[in-house]
Coordinates of C-alpha atoms in Angstrom, one line a residue:
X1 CA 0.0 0.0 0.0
X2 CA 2.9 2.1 0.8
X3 CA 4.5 1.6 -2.4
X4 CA 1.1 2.7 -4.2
X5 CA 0.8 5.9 -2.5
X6 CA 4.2 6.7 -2.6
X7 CA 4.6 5.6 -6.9
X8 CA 0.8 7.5 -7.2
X9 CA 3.0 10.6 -5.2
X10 CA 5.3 10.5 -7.8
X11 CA 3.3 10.4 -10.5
X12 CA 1.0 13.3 -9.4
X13 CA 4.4 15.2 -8.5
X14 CA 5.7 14.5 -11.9
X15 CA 2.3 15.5 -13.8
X16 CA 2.0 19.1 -11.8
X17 CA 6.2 19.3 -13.2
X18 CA 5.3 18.2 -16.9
X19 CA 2.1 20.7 -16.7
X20 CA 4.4 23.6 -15.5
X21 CA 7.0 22.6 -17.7
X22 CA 4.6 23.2 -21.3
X23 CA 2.0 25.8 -19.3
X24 CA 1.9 28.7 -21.7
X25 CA 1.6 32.4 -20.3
X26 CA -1.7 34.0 -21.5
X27 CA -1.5 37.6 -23.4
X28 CA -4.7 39.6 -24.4
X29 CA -3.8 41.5 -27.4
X30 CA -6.4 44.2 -28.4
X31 CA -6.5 45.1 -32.7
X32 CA -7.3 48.6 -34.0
X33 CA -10.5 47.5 -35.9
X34 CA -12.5 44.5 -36.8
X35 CA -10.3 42.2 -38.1
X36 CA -8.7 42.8 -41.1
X37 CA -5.5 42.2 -43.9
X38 CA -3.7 44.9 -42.3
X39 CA -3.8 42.6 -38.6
X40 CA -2.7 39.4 -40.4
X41 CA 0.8 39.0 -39.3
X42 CA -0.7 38.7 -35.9
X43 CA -3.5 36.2 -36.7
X44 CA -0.6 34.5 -38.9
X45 CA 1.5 34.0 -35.8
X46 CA -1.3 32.8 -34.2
X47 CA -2.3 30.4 -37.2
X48 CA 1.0 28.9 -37.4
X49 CA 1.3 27.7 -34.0
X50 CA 4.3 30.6 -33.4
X51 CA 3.0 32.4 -30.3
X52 CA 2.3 28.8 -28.9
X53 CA 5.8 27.6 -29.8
X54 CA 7.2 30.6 -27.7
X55 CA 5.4 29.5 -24.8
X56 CA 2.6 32.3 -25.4
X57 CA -1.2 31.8 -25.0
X58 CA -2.3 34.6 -27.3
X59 CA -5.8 35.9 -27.7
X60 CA -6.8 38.1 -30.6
X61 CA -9.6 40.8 -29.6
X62 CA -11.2 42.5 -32.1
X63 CA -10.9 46.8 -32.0
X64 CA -14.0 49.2 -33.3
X65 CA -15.4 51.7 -33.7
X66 CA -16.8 52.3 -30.0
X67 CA -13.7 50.5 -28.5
X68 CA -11.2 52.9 -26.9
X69 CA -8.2 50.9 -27.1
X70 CA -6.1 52.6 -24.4
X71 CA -8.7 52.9 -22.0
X72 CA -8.7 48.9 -21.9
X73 CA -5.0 48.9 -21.6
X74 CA -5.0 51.5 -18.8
X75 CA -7.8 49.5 -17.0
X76 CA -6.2 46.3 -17.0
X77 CA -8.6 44.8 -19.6
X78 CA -6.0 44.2 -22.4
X79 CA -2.4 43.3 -21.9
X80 CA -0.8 44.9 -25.2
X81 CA -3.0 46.6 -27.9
X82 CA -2.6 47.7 -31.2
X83 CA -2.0 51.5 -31.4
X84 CA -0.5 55.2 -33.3
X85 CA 2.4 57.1 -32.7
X86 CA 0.8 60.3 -32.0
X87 CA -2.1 58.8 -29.9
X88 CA 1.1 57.3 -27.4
X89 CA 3.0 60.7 -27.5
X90 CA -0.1 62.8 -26.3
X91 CA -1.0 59.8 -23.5
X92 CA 2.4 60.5 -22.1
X93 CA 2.4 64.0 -22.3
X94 CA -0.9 63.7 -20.3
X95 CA 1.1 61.1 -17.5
X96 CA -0.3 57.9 -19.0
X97 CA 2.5 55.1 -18.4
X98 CA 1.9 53.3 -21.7
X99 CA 4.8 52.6 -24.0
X100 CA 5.4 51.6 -27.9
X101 CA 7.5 48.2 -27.9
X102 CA 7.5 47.6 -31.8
X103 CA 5.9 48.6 -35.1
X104 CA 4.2 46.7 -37.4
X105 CA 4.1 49.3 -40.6
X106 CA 6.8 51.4 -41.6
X107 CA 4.2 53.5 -43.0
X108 CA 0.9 55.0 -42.2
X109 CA -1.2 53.3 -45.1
X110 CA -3.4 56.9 -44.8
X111 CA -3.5 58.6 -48.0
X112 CA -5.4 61.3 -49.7
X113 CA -7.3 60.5 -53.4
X114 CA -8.2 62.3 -55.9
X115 CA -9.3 61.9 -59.1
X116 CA -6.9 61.2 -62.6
X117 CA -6.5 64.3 -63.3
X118 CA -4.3 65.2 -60.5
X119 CA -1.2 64.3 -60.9
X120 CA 1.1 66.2 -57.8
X121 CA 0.2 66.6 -54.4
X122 CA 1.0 70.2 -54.8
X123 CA -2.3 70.8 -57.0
X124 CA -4.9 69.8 -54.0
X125 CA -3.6 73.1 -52.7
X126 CA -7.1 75.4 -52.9
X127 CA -9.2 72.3 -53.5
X128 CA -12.2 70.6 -51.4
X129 CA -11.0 67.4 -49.5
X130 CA -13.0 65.5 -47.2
X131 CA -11.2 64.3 -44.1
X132 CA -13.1 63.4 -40.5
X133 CA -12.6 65.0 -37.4
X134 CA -9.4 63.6 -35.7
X135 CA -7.7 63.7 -39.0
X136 CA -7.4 67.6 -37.4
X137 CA -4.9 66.4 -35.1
X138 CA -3.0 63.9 -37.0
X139 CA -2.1 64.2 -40.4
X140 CA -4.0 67.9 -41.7
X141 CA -1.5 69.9 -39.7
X142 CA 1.1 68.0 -41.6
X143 CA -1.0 68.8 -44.7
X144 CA -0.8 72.6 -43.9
X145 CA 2.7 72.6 -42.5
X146 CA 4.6 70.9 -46.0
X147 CA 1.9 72.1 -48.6
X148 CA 0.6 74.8 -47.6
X149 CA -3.2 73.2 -47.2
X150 CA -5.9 75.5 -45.5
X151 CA -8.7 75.1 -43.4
X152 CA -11.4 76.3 -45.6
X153 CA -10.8 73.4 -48.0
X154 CA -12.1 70.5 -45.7
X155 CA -14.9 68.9 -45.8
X156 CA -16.6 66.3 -43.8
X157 CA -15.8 62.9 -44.6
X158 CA -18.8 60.6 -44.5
X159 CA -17.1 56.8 -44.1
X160 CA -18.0 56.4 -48.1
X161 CA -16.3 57.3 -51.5
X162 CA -19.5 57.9 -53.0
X163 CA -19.0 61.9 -52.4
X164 CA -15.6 61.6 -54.5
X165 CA -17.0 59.7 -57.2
X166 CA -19.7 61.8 -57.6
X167 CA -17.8 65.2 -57.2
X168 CA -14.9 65.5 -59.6
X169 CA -13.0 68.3 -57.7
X170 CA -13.8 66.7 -54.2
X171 CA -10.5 64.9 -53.0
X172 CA -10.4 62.5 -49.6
X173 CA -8.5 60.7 -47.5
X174 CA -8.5 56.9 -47.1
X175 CA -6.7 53.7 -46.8
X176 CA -4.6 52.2 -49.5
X177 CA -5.7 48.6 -48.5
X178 CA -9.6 49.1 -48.1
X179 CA -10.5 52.9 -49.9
X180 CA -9.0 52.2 -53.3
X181 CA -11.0 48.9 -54.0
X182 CA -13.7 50.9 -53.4
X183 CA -13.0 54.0 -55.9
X184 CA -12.3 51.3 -58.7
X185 CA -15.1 49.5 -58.3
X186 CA -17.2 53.0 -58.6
X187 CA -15.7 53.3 -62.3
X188 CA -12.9 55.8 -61.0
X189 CA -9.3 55.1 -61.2
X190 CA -7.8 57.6 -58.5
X191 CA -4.6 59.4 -58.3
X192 CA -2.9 58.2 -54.8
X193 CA -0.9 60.0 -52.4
X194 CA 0.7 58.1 -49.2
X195 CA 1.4 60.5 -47.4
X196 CA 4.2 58.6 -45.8
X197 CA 5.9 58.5 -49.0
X198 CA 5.9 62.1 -48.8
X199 CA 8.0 62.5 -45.6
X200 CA 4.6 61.9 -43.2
X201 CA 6.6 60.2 -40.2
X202 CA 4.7 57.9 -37.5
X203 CA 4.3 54.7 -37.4
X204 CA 1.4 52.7 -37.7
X205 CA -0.2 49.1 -36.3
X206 CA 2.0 49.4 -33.4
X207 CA 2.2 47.1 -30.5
X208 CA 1.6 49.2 -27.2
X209 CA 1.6 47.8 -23.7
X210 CA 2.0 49.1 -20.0
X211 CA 5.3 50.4 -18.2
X212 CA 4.0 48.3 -15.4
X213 CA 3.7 45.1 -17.6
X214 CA 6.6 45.6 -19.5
X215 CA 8.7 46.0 -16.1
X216 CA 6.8 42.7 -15.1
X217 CA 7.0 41.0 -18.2
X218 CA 9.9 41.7 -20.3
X219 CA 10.5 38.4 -22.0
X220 CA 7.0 37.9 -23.2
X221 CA 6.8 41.4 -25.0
X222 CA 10.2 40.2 -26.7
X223 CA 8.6 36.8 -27.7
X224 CA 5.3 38.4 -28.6
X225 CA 7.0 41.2 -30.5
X226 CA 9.3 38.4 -32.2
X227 CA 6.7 35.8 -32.9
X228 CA 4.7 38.5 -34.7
X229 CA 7.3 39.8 -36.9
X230 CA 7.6 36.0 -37.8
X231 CA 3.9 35.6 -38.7
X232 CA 3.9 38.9 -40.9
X233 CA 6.8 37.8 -43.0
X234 CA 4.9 34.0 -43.1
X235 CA 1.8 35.7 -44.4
X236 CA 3.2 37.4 -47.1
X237 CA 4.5 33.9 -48.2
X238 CA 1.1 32.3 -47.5
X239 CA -1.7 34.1 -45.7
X240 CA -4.5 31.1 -46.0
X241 CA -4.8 30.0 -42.7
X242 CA -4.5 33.7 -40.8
X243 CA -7.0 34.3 -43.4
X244 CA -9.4 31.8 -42.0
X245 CA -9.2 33.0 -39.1
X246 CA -9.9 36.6 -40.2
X247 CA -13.0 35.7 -41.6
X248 CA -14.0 33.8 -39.0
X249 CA -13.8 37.4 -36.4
X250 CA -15.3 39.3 -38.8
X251 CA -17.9 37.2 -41.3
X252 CA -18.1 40.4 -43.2
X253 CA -14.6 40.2 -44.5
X254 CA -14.4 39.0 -48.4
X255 CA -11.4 36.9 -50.6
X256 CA -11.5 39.5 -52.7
X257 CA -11.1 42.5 -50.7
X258 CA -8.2 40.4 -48.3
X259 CA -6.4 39.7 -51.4
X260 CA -6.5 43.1 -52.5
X261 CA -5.4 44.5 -49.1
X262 CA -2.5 42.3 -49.1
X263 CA -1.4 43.0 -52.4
X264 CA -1.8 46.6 -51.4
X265 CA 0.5 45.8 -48.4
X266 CA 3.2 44.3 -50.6
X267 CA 3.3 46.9 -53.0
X268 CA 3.2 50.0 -51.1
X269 CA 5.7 48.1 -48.5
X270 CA 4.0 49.2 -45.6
X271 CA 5.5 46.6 -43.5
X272 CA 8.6 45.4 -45.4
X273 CA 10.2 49.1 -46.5
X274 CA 12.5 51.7 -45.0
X275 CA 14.3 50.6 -41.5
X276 CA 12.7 46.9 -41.8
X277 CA 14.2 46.0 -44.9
X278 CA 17.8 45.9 -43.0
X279 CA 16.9 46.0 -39.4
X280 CA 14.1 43.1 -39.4
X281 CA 9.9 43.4 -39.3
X282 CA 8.4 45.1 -36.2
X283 CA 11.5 47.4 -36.2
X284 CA 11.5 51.2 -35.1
X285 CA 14.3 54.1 -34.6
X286 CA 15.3 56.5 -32.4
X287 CA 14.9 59.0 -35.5
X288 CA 11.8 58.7 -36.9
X289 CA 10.4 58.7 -33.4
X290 CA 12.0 62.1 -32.5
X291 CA 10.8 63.1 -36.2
X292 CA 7.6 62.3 -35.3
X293 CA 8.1 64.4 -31.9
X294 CA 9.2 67.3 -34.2
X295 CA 5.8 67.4 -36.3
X296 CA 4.2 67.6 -33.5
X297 CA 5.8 70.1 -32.0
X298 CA 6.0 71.9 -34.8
X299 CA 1.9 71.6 -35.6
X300 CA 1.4 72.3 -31.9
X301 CA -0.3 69.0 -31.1
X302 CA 2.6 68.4 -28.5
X303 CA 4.1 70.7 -25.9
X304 CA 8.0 70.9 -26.7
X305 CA 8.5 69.7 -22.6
X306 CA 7.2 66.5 -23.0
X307 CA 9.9 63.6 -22.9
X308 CA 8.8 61.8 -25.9
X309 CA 11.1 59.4 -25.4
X310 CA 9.0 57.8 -23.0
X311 CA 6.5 56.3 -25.4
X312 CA 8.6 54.0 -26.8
X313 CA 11.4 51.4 -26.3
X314 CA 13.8 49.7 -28.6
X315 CA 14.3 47.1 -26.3
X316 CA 12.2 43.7 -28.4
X317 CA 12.9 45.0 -31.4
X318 CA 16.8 45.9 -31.1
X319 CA 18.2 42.2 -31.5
X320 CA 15.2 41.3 -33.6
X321 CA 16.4 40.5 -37.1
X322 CA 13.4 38.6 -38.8
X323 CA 14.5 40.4 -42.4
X324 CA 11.3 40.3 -45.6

């Protein structure tokens, strides 16, 4: 009887050790939006079994509309979330301890369309373009500031391109992945500018956590942050099961416009170009954040006291060297 407890002992000490051993640590990770092409290096990772091979227990949540990312992240309710560099900078400047621990686009996939006949950015200058009401303290004071854009030309964008195809001296801004698909199925072939290509500087789909978290939690930022730039270099090669997945968070998601949004992503390079092309996916630089710190500045959407090196880190991303 004594040899039955003792080898049952054993056997219930040596299945807590195995369970410990392959126990995975759980991470809430928050997107921008519903679920999307431009999220599918995360749902890649995911896919692929690469979160769960680092030891990570990853949970996708889907952004929106009504969902205020940051909040969530402040309150506990999200452990990293998908964010902006500008929307970090101005949390810090108001004593939120949230940091930026990697970047999934090298570019801001916002851009401003217009129709054929426009050929250089310079020629919106005078002319109507629709934007929405934050783009007032993001990208239109960079608008004003490089090209001389003025307040009297906006006009209120309405979440649909049927304004711009119906108005041929109406411009608007939009997304290279989603907007475009949109204009060319409504019989208009637009003239696009990315404004990153133009020197616009922030990031974009960046991963954003807590200073407390991070302090508590180094490694798995560095694993997360790793495994991700993993799964956006695997779905570039072959997206099909991140894309399943996808669809299955939002039903409302097509083939079509997924395979239009990645080849959008490929050719515009939004997460392959600049910094990431020799530094490794998910990469960022002290330089383009204190560019971004400059614009700011500059636009007044940032006091010039603020330590903007407090909204971000380098520390996953500096030995991270997962190339395109």
């Amino acid at each position: 009887m004594l040899n039955k407890m003792l080898k049952a002992g054993v056997l219930a000490i040596a299945a807590v050790c195995s369970s410990a051993a392959f126990a995975q640590t759980k991470v809430r990770f928050l997107t921008n939006w519903f679920a999307e092409e431009e999220h599918g290096g995360f749902y890649q990772a995911l896919a692929d079994g690469i979160y769960k091979k680092a030891g990570l227990d990853v949970e996708i949540k889907m952004g929106g509309p009504q969902i205020n990312g940051l909040q969530l992240l402040l309150a506990g309710q999200a452990d990293m979330i998908m964010g902006y560099d500008l929307q970090v900078l101005k949390a810090v400047e108001d004593g939120f301890p949230v940091v930026t621990v990697a970047a999934a686009f090298q570019k801001d996939p916002q851009a401003i369309f217009a129709h054929p006949d426009i050929k250089k950015f310079e020629e919106l200058k005078g002319k109507p373009i629709a934007i929405a009401a934050t783009s007032n303290v993001t990208f239109w004071p960079w608008l004003r500031g490089k090209f001389g854009f003025t307040d009297d030309q906006i006009r209120p964008y309405t979440f649909s391109v049927q304004p711009f195809i119906a108005d041929k001296n109406l411009s608007q801004q939009g997304y290279i992945t989603s907007e475009t698909l949109m204009i060319q199925k409504g019989g208009v072939n637009p003239t696009i500018f990315l404004m990153a290509d133009y020197g616009y500087p922030p990031y974009a789909t960046t991963v954003i956590t807590t200073r407390a978290y991070l302090e508590k939690n180094p490694e798995v930022v560095k694993k997360f942050v790793a495994a991700s730039a993993q799964g956006w270099k695997n779905y570039f090669t072959d997206p099909a099961l991140a894309n399943v997945l996808i669809k299955k968070d939002d039903p409302q998601q097509t083939d079509e416009q997924i395979a239009f949004g990645i080849a959008k992503l490929k050719e515009y390079k939004l997460v392959t170009d600049g910094d990431a092309a020799k530094s490794g996916i998910m990469t960022m630089t002290d330089a383009r954040w204190k560019g971004t710190y400059d614009f700011m500045v500059a636009a007044k959407l940032l006091k010039p006291t603020t330590d903007y090196k407090k909204a971000y880190t380098l520390d996953a991303v500096k030995d991270l060297k997962v190339l395109p």
